[in-house]
mmCIF file of C-alpha atoms in Angstrom:
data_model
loop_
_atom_site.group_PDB
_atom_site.id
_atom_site.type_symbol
_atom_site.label_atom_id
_atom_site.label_comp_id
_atom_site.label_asym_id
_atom_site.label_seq_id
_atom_site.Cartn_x
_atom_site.Cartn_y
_atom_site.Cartn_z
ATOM 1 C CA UNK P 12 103.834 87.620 263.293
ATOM 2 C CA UNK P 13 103.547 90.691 260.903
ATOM 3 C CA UNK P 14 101.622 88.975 258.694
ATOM 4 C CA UNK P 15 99.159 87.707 261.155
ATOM 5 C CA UNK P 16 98.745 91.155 262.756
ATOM 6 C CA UNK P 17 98.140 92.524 259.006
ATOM 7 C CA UNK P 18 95.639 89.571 258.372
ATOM 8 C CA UNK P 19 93.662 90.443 261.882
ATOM 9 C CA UNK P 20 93.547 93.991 261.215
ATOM 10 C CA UNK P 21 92.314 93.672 257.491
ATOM 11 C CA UNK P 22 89.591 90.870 258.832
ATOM 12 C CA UNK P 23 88.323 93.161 261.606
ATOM 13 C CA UNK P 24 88.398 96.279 258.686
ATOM 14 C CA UNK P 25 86.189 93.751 256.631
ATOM 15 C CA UNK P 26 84.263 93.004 259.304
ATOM 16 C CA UNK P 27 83.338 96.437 260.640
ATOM 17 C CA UNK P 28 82.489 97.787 257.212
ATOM 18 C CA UNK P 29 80.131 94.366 256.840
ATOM 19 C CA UNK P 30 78.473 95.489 260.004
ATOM 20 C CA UNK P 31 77.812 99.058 258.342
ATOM 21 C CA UNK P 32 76.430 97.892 255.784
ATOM 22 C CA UNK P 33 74.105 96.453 258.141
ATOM 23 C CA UNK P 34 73.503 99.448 259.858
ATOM 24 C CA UNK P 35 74.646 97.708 262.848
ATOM 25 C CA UNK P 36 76.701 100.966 263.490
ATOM 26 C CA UNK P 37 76.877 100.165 267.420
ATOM 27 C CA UNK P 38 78.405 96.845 266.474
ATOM 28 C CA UNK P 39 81.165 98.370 264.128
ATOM 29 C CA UNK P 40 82.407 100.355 266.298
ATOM 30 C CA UNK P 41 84.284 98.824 268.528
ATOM 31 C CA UNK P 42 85.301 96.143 265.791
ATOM 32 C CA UNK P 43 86.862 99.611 264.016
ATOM 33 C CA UNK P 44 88.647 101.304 267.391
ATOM 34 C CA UNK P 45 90.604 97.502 267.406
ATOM 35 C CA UNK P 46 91.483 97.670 263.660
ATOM 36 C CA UNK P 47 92.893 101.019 264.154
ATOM 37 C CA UNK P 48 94.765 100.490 267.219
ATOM 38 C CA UNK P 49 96.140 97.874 265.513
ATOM 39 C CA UNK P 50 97.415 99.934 262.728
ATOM 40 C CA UNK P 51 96.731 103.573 263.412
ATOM 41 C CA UNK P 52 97.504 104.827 260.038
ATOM 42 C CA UNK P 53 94.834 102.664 258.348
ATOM 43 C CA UNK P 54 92.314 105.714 256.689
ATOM 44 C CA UNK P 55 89.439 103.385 255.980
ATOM 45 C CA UNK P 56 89.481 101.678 259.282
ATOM 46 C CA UNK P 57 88.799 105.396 260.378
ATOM 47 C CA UNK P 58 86.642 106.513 257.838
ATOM 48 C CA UNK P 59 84.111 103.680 258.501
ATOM 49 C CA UNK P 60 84.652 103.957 262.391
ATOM 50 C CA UNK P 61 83.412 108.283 261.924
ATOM 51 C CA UNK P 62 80.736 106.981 259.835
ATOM 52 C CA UNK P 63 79.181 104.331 262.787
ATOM 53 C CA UNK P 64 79.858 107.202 264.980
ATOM 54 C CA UNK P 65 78.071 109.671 262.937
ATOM 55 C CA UNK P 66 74.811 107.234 262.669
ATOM 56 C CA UNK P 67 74.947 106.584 266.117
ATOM 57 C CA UNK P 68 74.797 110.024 267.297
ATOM 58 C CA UNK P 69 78.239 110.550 268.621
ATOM 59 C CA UNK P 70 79.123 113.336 266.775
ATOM 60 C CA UNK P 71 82.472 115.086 269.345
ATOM 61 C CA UNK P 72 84.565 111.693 268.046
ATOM 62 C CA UNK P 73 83.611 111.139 264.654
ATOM 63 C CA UNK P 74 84.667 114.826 264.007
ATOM 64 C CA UNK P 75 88.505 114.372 264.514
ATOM 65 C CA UNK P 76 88.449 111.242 262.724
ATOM 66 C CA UNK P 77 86.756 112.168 259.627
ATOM 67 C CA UNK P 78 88.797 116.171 259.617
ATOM 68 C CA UNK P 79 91.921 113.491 259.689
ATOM 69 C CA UNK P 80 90.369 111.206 256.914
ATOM 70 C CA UNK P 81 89.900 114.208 254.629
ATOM 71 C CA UNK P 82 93.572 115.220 254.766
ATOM 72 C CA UNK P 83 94.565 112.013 252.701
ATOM 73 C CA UNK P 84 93.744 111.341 249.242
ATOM 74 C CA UNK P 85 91.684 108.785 247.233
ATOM 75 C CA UNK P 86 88.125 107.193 247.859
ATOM 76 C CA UNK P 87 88.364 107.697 251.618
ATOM 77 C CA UNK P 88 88.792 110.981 251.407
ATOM 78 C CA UNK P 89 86.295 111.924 249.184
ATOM 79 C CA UNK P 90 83.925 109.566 251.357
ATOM 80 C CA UNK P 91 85.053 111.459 254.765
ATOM 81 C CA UNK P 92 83.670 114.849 252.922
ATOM 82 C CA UNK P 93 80.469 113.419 252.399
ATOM 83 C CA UNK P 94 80.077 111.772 256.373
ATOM 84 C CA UNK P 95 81.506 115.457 257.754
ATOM 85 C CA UNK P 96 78.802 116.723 255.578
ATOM 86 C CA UNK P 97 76.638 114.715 257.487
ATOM 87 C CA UNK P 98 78.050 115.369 260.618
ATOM 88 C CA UNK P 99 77.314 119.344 260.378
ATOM 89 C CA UNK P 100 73.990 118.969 258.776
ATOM 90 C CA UNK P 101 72.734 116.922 262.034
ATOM 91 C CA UNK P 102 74.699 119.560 264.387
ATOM 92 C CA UNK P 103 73.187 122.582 262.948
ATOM 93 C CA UNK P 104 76.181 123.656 261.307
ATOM 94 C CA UNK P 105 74.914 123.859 258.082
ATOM 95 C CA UNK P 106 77.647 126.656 256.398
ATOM 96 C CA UNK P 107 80.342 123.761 257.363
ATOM 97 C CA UNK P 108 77.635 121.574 256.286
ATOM 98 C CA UNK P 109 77.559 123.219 252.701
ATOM 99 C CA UNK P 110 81.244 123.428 252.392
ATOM 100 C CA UNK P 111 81.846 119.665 253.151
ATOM 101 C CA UNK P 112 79.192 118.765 250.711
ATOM 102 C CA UNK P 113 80.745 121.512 247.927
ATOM 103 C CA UNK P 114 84.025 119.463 247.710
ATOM 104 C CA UNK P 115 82.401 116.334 247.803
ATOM 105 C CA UNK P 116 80.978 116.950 244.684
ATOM 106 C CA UNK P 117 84.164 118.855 243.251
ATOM 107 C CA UNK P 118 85.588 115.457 244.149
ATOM 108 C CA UNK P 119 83.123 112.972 242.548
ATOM 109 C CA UNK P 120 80.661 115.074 240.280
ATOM 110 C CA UNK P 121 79.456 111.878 238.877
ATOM 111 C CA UNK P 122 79.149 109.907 241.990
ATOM 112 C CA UNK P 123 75.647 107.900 242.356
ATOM 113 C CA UNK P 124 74.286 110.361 244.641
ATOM 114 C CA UNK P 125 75.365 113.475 243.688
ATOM 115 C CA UNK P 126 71.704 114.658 242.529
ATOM 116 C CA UNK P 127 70.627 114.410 246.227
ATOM 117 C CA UNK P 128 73.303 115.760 247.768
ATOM 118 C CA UNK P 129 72.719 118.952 245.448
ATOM 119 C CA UNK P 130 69.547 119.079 247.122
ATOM 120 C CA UNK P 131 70.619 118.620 250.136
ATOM 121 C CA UNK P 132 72.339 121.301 249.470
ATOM 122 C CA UNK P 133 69.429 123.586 248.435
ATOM 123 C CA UNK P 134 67.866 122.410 251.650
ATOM 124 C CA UNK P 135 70.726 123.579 253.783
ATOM 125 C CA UNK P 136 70.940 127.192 251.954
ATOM 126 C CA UNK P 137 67.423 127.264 252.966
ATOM 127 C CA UNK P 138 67.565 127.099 256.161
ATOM 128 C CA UNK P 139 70.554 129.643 256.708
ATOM 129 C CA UNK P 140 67.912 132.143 254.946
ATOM 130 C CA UNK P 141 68.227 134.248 252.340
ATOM 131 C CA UNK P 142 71.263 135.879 252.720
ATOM 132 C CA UNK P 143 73.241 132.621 251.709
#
């Protein structure tokens, strides 16, 4: 029975993740709240489950998630730094929104889109003024 349970799990994981990659964020969701209730401690279950929350607005639960996420290590943590990132920068809390961004790229300087999250960054610093 374990392995079944660890075979559903990893096919609803799968499956949410396919669904992001659709944007069908609304879809994922729920897919992603039964693959971690399933198995709480799976990170990328929740990493991908903040993310559809993030795109879909609903910013209050894909906080705690993602603040969880980045207190692992690996790729999902370093992913979770770049959604909380997001997260800030759509809630007007662009100093967190700077920060997150910061050790994303301390993370993964090379990463594919670290040029635009630099400006991003620029853009952010901007809009605090010029004090920052």
């Amino acid at each position: 029975a374990v392995d079944a349970d660890a075979k559903s799990t990893l096919a609803l994981l799968n499956l949410g993740v396919a669904l992001n990659r659709q944007e069908k964020f609304a879809d994922a969701i729920p897919v992603l709240r039964e693959a971690l209730r399933l198995e709480d401690g799976l990170t990328a279950a929740r990493l991908h489950l903040g993310f559809a929350l993030v795109e879909t607005g609903q910013y209050k639960e894909a906080e705690p998630l993602l603040l969880r996420v980045v207190k692992t290590s690996g790729a999902e943590e370093i992913l979770g730094q770049m959604y909380l990132g997001q997260l800030y920068a759509r809630t007007g809390q662009y100093e967190k929104s700077i920060a997150a961004f910061e050790l994303y790229l301390q993370k993964a300087p090379n990463a594919a889109n670290a040029a635009e999250v630099r400006s991003l960054i620029e853009k952010l610093h901007q809009k605090l003024g010029p004090a920052n």
